[in-house]
Amino acid sequence: MSVTAGAPIAEPEARDPGAEADGSQPAGISIIVCSRNRPEMLDHCLAAIRDAMDAADELVVVDSASRDGETWRIAESYTDRVLRCGRPGLSRARNAGLRAATRQVVAFTDDDCRPALDWTRALRERFTDPEVAFVLGRVRAGEGPEGSGNASVHDVAEPRVIDTSVPLETVGHGANMAFRRAKLIAINGFDEMLGTGSSLRAGEDKDAIWRLLSSGCIGYYEPAASVTHVQWRGRAASVRLAYGYGQGWGALAAKARRADRTAGEQLLRRGIGSAGLAQAWRDMRAGYQTGVLVSGSWTAGVMVGAWRGHRMPVRDGRYVSSPIHTDLSASLPYP
């Protein structure tokens, strides 16, 4: 059986009867994978996830307006929890998966990632601490074409608590992240004007983390929860990807500045400076040509994203492009 996007959100405590009442020891995890027109990658990803899943876990796949016909078929071969969004957009797809999830913890990875065998176990163990609202995991680089670099990699060996004192650019990213479902719903899920397929192209992962931290939550970086990110992009695609990531960072900085001018300006300075121009200079001195191009592209994206974000309205912590605003915490249907 397949399900379609649009179901309202129920209280997570009522839908995960095996969990403790305070949600501190989840009986299982809802694993959400969003995909668009990449059936072969999705096939390998879901096979790895199935190997990593515990009996209490569930797998939810969201077809983000694919046109190939194969994405849906591949998804259904692994789970009956398959949704389809009629409009593309990673944040939109992730919010649809969030609505369909029935566990108190939701984990996200991408269709070009391969989780390790103990991925869900490592995530589950970290959520036994009731103070932890989200967990970010390790992202290792897989093999790729020459000159591709290490796109979307966060290969850090040391675990740590994530709070407002930790620089946001160092915490990890959306290829490997998990949340207490109730906490993510409380901040209205992912900002649908951010992320792949949106007008601002990226940044929905850091934005959700920033909003959780700003609300008083803490998280954890757990390197034992590991995925491998396939490096399938060549140099040109990696440069374009960096530009999109930069746009998302700049838009986040512009949004943060409205809530806390000092914090937002710090995010913007670090995006242009230490993560942008300074990194390009380091890459230039090291003779790393692809790195120079990637860092320069990122810097340009940050400036464009900050300008665009500055001009867009914000409501309840999310960018909006119209008066219509979806409040996930109120269990409104998916638009």
Short mmCIF file of C-alpha atoms in Angstrom, two decimals:
data_model
loop_
_atom_site.label_atom_id
_atom_site.label_comp_id
_atom_site.label_asym_id
_atom_site.label_seq_id
_atom_site.Cartn_x
_atom_site.Cartn_y
_atom_site.Cartn_z
CA MET A 1 0.00 0.00 0.00
CA SER A 2 1.17 3.52 -0.75
CA VAL A 3 0.29 6.73 1.03
CA THR A 4 0.02 10.20 -0.42
CA ALA A 5 1.10 13.56 0.94
CA GLY A 6 -1.55 15.54 2.75
CA ALA A 7 -2.31 13.59 5.95
CA PRO A 8 -2.49 15.77 9.07
CA ILE A 9 0.09 15.31 11.83
CA ALA A 10 -0.99 13.34 14.87
CA GLU A 11 0.62 13.57 18.28
CA PRO A 12 3.79 11.43 18.16
CA GLU A 13 3.20 9.93 21.62
CA ALA A 14 -0.06 8.41 20.42
CA ARG A 15 1.54 6.86 17.34
CA ASP A 16 4.62 5.20 18.88
CA PRO A 17 3.22 3.01 21.66
CA GLY A 18 6.55 1.30 22.35
CA ALA A 19 8.29 4.52 23.42
CA GLU A 20 8.60 5.86 26.92
CA ALA A 21 6.01 8.49 27.80
CA ASP A 22 8.62 11.28 27.89
CA GLY A 23 10.01 10.24 24.51
CA SER A 24 13.49 9.68 25.99
CA GLN A 25 13.86 6.09 24.74
CA PRO A 26 12.38 5.76 21.26
CA ALA A 27 11.18 2.28 20.36
CA GLY A 28 12.00 2.96 16.74
CA ILE A 29 13.01 5.62 14.25
CA SER A 30 11.18 6.91 11.18
CA ILE A 31 13.81 7.05 8.43
CA ILE A 32 12.86 9.54 5.71
CA VAL A 33 14.50 9.59 2.28
CA CYS A 34 13.49 12.09 -0.41
CA SER A 35 14.37 11.46 -4.05
CA ARG A 36 13.79 12.96 -7.48
CA ASN A 37 14.66 11.22 -10.75
CA ARG A 38 17.59 9.22 -9.32
CA PRO A 39 16.22 5.66 -9.10
CA GLU A 40 19.58 3.88 -9.28
CA MET A 41 21.01 5.95 -6.43
CA LEU A 42 17.81 5.47 -4.46
CA ASP A 43 17.99 1.70 -4.93
CA HIS A 44 21.49 1.51 -3.41
CA CYS A 45 20.55 3.90 -0.61
CA LEU A 46 17.43 1.99 0.43
CA ALA A 47 19.26 -1.33 0.34
CA ALA A 48 21.84 0.06 2.79
CA ILE A 49 19.10 1.49 5.00
CA ARG A 50 17.26 -1.82 5.11
CA ASP A 51 20.45 -3.49 6.33
CA ALA A 52 20.82 -0.84 9.04
CA MET A 53 17.21 -0.79 10.27
CA ASP A 54 16.00 -2.25 13.54
CA ALA A 55 12.74 -4.19 13.63
CA ALA A 56 10.99 -1.23 15.31
CA ASP A 57 12.11 1.28 12.69
CA GLU A 58 10.05 2.38 9.69
CA LEU A 59 11.16 3.59 6.26
CA VAL A 60 9.31 6.48 4.57
CA VAL A 61 10.25 7.42 0.99
CA VAL A 62 9.07 10.66 -0.60
CA ASP A 63 9.05 10.92 -4.39
CA SER A 64 9.65 14.62 -4.97
CA ALA A 65 7.72 15.06 -8.23
CA SER A 66 9.88 12.62 -10.21
CA ARG A 67 9.15 12.24 -13.91
CA ASP A 68 10.95 8.96 -14.58
CA GLY A 69 8.40 6.44 -13.29
CA GLU A 70 11.20 4.33 -11.79
CA THR A 71 11.63 6.26 -8.54
CA TRP A 72 8.20 5.21 -7.28
CA ARG A 73 8.71 1.59 -8.34
CA ILE A 74 12.05 1.36 -6.56
CA ALA A 75 10.62 2.92 -3.41
CA GLU A 76 7.70 0.50 -3.30
CA SER A 77 10.06 -2.45 -3.57
CA TYR A 78 11.48 -1.49 -0.14
CA THR A 79 8.50 -0.09 1.79
CA ASP A 80 4.76 0.52 1.64
CA ARG A 81 5.30 3.95 3.18
CA VAL A 82 5.71 5.84 -0.10
CA LEU A 83 4.51 9.40 -0.72
CA ARG A 84 4.55 11.63 -3.75
CA CYS A 85 4.74 15.42 -3.82
CA GLY A 86 3.28 17.04 -6.91
CA ARG A 87 5.77 19.91 -6.73
CA PRO A 88 9.54 19.46 -6.33
CA GLY A 89 11.51 20.84 -3.40
CA LEU A 90 13.57 19.06 -0.74
CA SER A 91 12.07 20.91 2.22
CA ARG A 92 8.56 20.31 0.92
CA ALA A 93 9.33 16.60 0.56
CA ARG A 94 10.91 16.39 4.01
CA ASN A 95 7.88 18.06 5.58
CA ALA A 96 5.63 15.56 3.81
CA GLY A 97 7.73 12.73 5.25
CA LEU A 98 7.53 14.34 8.67
CA ARG A 99 3.74 14.30 8.45
CA ALA A 100 3.67 10.63 7.54
CA ALA A 101 6.18 9.51 10.18
CA THR A 102 4.82 7.47 13.10
CA ARG A 103 7.86 7.35 15.39
CA GLN A 104 8.99 9.92 17.95
CA VAL A 105 12.39 10.27 16.27
CA VAL A 106 12.75 11.07 12.56
CA ALA A 107 16.04 10.57 10.72
CA PHE A 108 16.92 12.02 7.31
CA THR A 109 19.53 11.01 4.79
CA ASP A 110 19.90 11.58 1.05
CA ASP A 111 19.48 9.15 -1.82
CA ASP A 112 23.20 9.46 -2.69
CA CYS A 113 24.23 8.33 0.81
CA ARG A 114 24.87 4.85 2.19
CA PRO A 115 24.28 4.48 5.96
CA ALA A 116 26.57 2.18 7.94
CA LEU A 117 25.15 -0.98 9.49
CA ASP A 118 24.96 0.52 13.00
CA TRP A 119 23.58 3.91 11.89
CA THR A 120 20.14 3.71 13.48
CA ARG A 121 21.52 2.05 16.63
CA ALA A 122 23.96 4.93 17.16
CA LEU A 123 21.22 7.50 16.64
CA ARG A 124 18.82 5.69 18.96
CA GLU A 125 21.39 5.48 21.76
CA ARG A 126 22.06 9.21 21.64
CA PHE A 127 18.33 9.97 21.96
CA THR A 128 18.20 8.14 25.29
CA ASP A 129 19.28 11.51 26.70
CA PRO A 130 15.95 13.36 27.01
CA GLU A 131 17.70 16.73 26.70
CA VAL A 132 18.87 16.01 23.15
CA ALA A 133 16.50 17.46 20.54
CA PHE A 134 18.54 16.56 17.45
CA VAL A 135 21.55 14.49 16.43
CA LEU A 136 23.90 15.06 13.51
CA GLY A 137 26.09 12.24 12.26
CA ARG A 138 29.32 11.69 10.39
CA VAL A 139 29.36 11.98 6.59
CA ARG A 140 32.31 10.26 4.92
CA ALA A 141 33.38 10.75 1.32
CA GLY A 142 32.81 7.90 -1.10
CA GLU A 143 34.57 7.43 -4.39
CA GLY A 144 34.05 9.92 -7.19
CA PRO A 145 35.42 11.30 -10.45
CA GLU A 146 38.80 13.02 -10.51
CA GLY A 147 38.59 16.65 -9.43
CA SER A 148 35.20 16.22 -7.77
CA GLY A 149 36.43 17.17 -4.31
CA ASN A 150 34.53 16.09 -1.22
CA ALA A 151 31.08 17.64 -1.57
CA SER A 152 28.69 17.44 1.40
CA VAL A 153 31.20 15.72 3.68
CA HIS A 154 31.56 16.15 7.45
CA ASP A 155 34.15 13.59 8.52
CA VAL A 156 34.85 14.60 12.14
CA ALA A 157 35.86 11.92 14.63
CA GLU A 158 35.09 13.62 17.98
CA PRO A 159 31.57 13.66 19.46
CA ARG A 160 30.28 16.84 21.12
CA VAL A 161 27.25 18.63 22.46
CA ILE A 162 25.83 21.24 20.07
CA ASP A 163 24.53 24.43 21.63
CA THR A 164 24.55 28.13 20.73
CA SER A 165 28.27 28.40 21.53
CA VAL A 166 29.19 26.04 18.65
CA PRO A 167 29.74 27.69 15.24
CA LEU A 168 26.82 26.61 13.07
CA GLU A 169 29.01 25.88 10.04
CA THR A 170 30.88 23.18 12.02
CA VAL A 171 27.97 21.07 13.28
CA GLY A 172 27.27 18.77 10.30
CA HIS A 173 24.51 18.83 7.72
CA GLY A 174 21.35 17.39 6.24
CA ALA A 175 22.80 14.26 4.67
CA ASN A 176 22.78 12.71 8.14
CA MET A 177 20.48 14.25 10.74
CA ALA A 178 17.76 13.16 13.16
CA PHE A 179 15.25 15.02 15.33
CA ARG A 180 12.71 14.44 18.02
CA ARG A 181 9.61 14.67 15.87
CA ALA A 182 7.70 16.85 18.35
CA LYS A 183 10.55 19.37 18.49
CA LEU A 184 10.74 19.65 14.72
CA ILE A 185 6.97 20.08 14.48
CA ALA A 186 7.10 22.79 17.17
CA ILE A 187 9.28 24.98 14.91
CA ASN A 188 7.00 24.33 11.90
CA GLY A 189 9.32 21.88 10.19
CA PHE A 190 11.68 22.85 7.40
CA ASP A 191 11.51 26.25 5.72
CA GLU A 192 10.13 25.45 2.26
CA MET A 193 11.70 28.54 0.73
CA LEU A 194 15.09 26.97 1.51
CA GLY A 195 16.59 23.71 0.25
CA THR A 196 17.18 22.06 -3.10
CA GLY A 197 14.45 22.93 -5.60
CA SER A 198 13.47 26.14 -3.77
CA SER A 199 14.11 29.73 -4.71
CA LEU A 200 16.94 29.96 -2.16
CA ARG A 201 18.47 26.60 -3.16
CA ALA A 202 19.91 25.27 0.14
CA GLY A 203 20.27 25.86 3.87
CA GLU A 204 17.13 24.17 5.20
CA ASP A 205 19.17 21.86 7.44
CA LYS A 206 21.23 24.58 9.14
CA ASP A 207 18.11 26.74 9.37
CA ALA A 208 16.15 24.08 11.27
CA ILE A 209 19.10 23.55 13.61
CA TRP A 210 19.50 27.28 14.16
CA ARG A 211 15.80 27.66 15.01
CA LEU A 212 15.95 24.75 17.46
CA LEU A 213 19.04 26.16 19.15
CA SER A 214 17.43 29.61 19.29
CA SER A 215 14.41 28.09 21.04
CA GLY A 216 16.63 26.70 23.83
CA CYS A 217 17.18 23.16 22.54
CA ILE A 218 20.52 21.36 22.43
CA GLY A 219 21.79 18.70 20.05
CA TYR A 220 24.65 16.27 19.68
CA TYR A 221 27.19 15.34 17.04
CA GLU A 222 27.58 11.55 17.03
CA PRO A 223 30.35 10.25 14.72
CA ALA A 224 29.30 6.63 15.35
CA ALA A 225 26.13 7.39 13.34
CA SER A 226 27.87 7.37 9.96
CA VAL A 227 26.88 7.51 6.30
CA THR A 228 29.01 7.52 3.16
CA HIS A 229 28.23 10.20 0.60
CA VAL A 230 28.84 9.06 -2.98
CA GLN A 231 30.96 11.65 -4.80
CA TRP A 232 29.23 11.47 -8.17
CA ARG A 233 29.55 15.14 -9.14
CA GLY A 234 32.34 16.40 -11.36
CA ARG A 235 34.13 19.72 -10.89
CA ALA A 236 31.54 21.92 -12.61
CA ALA A 237 28.65 20.37 -10.68
CA SER A 238 30.57 20.77 -7.40
CA VAL A 239 31.10 24.46 -8.11
CA ARG A 240 27.38 24.93 -8.84
CA LEU A 241 26.50 23.02 -5.67
CA ALA A 242 28.75 25.32 -3.61
CA TYR A 243 26.99 28.37 -5.05
CA GLY A 244 23.63 26.95 -3.94
CA TYR A 245 24.96 26.13 -0.48
CA GLY A 246 26.28 29.66 -0.22
CA GLN A 247 22.89 31.09 -1.15
CA GLY A 248 21.25 29.07 1.61
CA TRP A 249 23.81 30.27 4.16
CA GLY A 250 23.37 33.90 3.14
CA ALA A 251 19.57 33.60 3.35
CA LEU A 252 19.87 32.05 6.81
CA ALA A 253 22.14 34.89 7.93
CA ALA A 254 19.63 37.44 6.64
CA LYS A 255 16.82 35.70 8.54
CA ALA A 256 18.89 35.39 11.72
CA ARG A 257 19.73 39.09 11.58
CA ARG A 258 16.05 39.97 11.99
CA ALA A 259 15.84 38.00 15.22
CA ASP A 260 19.32 38.92 16.53
CA ARG A 261 21.25 41.49 14.55
CA THR A 262 24.62 40.61 16.06
CA ALA A 263 24.20 36.87 15.55
CA GLY A 264 23.00 37.31 11.97
CA GLU A 265 25.89 39.58 11.06
CA GLN A 266 28.33 37.09 12.58
CA LEU A 267 26.88 34.34 10.40
CA LEU A 268 27.24 36.55 7.33
CA ARG A 269 30.83 37.53 8.15
CA ARG A 270 31.84 33.93 8.70
CA GLY A 271 30.13 32.86 5.50
CA ILE A 272 31.98 35.43 3.43
CA GLY A 273 35.20 35.37 5.44
CA SER A 274 36.40 32.18 7.11
CA ALA A 275 34.20 29.80 5.10
CA GLY A 276 34.57 31.74 1.85
CA LEU A 277 37.45 34.06 0.99
CA ALA A 278 39.82 32.73 3.65
CA GLN A 279 39.19 29.16 2.53
CA ALA A 280 39.77 30.16 -1.11
CA TRP A 281 43.11 31.69 -0.09
CA ARG A 282 44.12 28.52 1.79
CA ASP A 283 43.16 26.39 -1.22
CA MET A 284 45.12 28.69 -3.53
CA ARG A 285 48.26 28.40 -1.39
CA ALA A 286 47.85 24.63 -1.36
CA GLY A 287 47.50 24.53 -5.15
CA TYR A 288 43.99 23.08 -4.88
CA GLN A 289 42.32 24.55 -7.95
CA THR A 290 38.92 22.92 -7.47
CA GLY A 291 38.85 24.18 -3.89
CA VAL A 292 39.48 27.76 -5.04
CA LEU A 293 36.59 27.55 -7.49
CA VAL A 294 34.28 25.97 -4.91
CA SER A 295 35.13 28.52 -2.20
CA GLY A 296 34.76 31.42 -4.61
CA SER A 297 31.41 30.11 -5.80
CA TRP A 298 30.26 29.67 -2.19
CA THR A 299 31.24 33.28 -1.38
CA ALA A 300 29.28 34.65 -4.33
CA GLY A 301 26.29 32.56 -3.30
CA VAL A 302 26.40 33.87 0.27
CA MET A 303 26.21 37.46 -0.93
CA VAL A 304 23.35 36.73 -3.33
CA GLY A 305 21.44 34.70 -0.73
CA ALA A 306 21.82 37.44 1.90
CA TRP A 307 20.47 40.06 -0.50
CA ARG A 308 17.54 37.90 -1.58
CA GLY A 309 16.73 36.88 1.98
CA HIS A 310 16.82 40.50 3.12
CA ARG A 311 14.04 41.29 0.65
CA MET A 312 11.76 38.36 1.58
CA PRO A 313 9.13 38.38 4.35
CA VAL A 314 9.51 36.10 7.39
CA ARG A 315 6.66 34.70 9.44
CA ASP A 316 6.99 32.42 12.48
CA GLY A 317 10.65 31.83 11.71
CA ARG A 318 10.18 30.82 8.07
CA TYR A 319 10.41 32.68 4.81
CA VAL A 320 7.09 33.11 3.04
CA SER A 321 6.26 34.04 -0.51
CA SER A 322 2.52 34.54 0.04
CA PRO A 323 0.06 35.25 2.89
CA ILE A 324 -0.59 31.51 3.17
CA HIS A 325 1.45 29.97 5.97
CA THR A 326 1.38 26.33 7.03
CA ASP A 327 1.65 25.74 10.79
CA LEU A 328 2.70 22.12 11.33
CA SER A 329 2.16 22.29 15.07
CA ALA A 330 -1.53 22.98 14.43
CA SER A 331 -1.81 19.80 12.30
CA LEU A 332 -2.89 21.60 9.15
CA PRO A 333 -2.88 19.52 5.95
CA TYR A 334 0.01 19.66 3.57
CA PRO A 335 -0.62 22.40 0.97
#
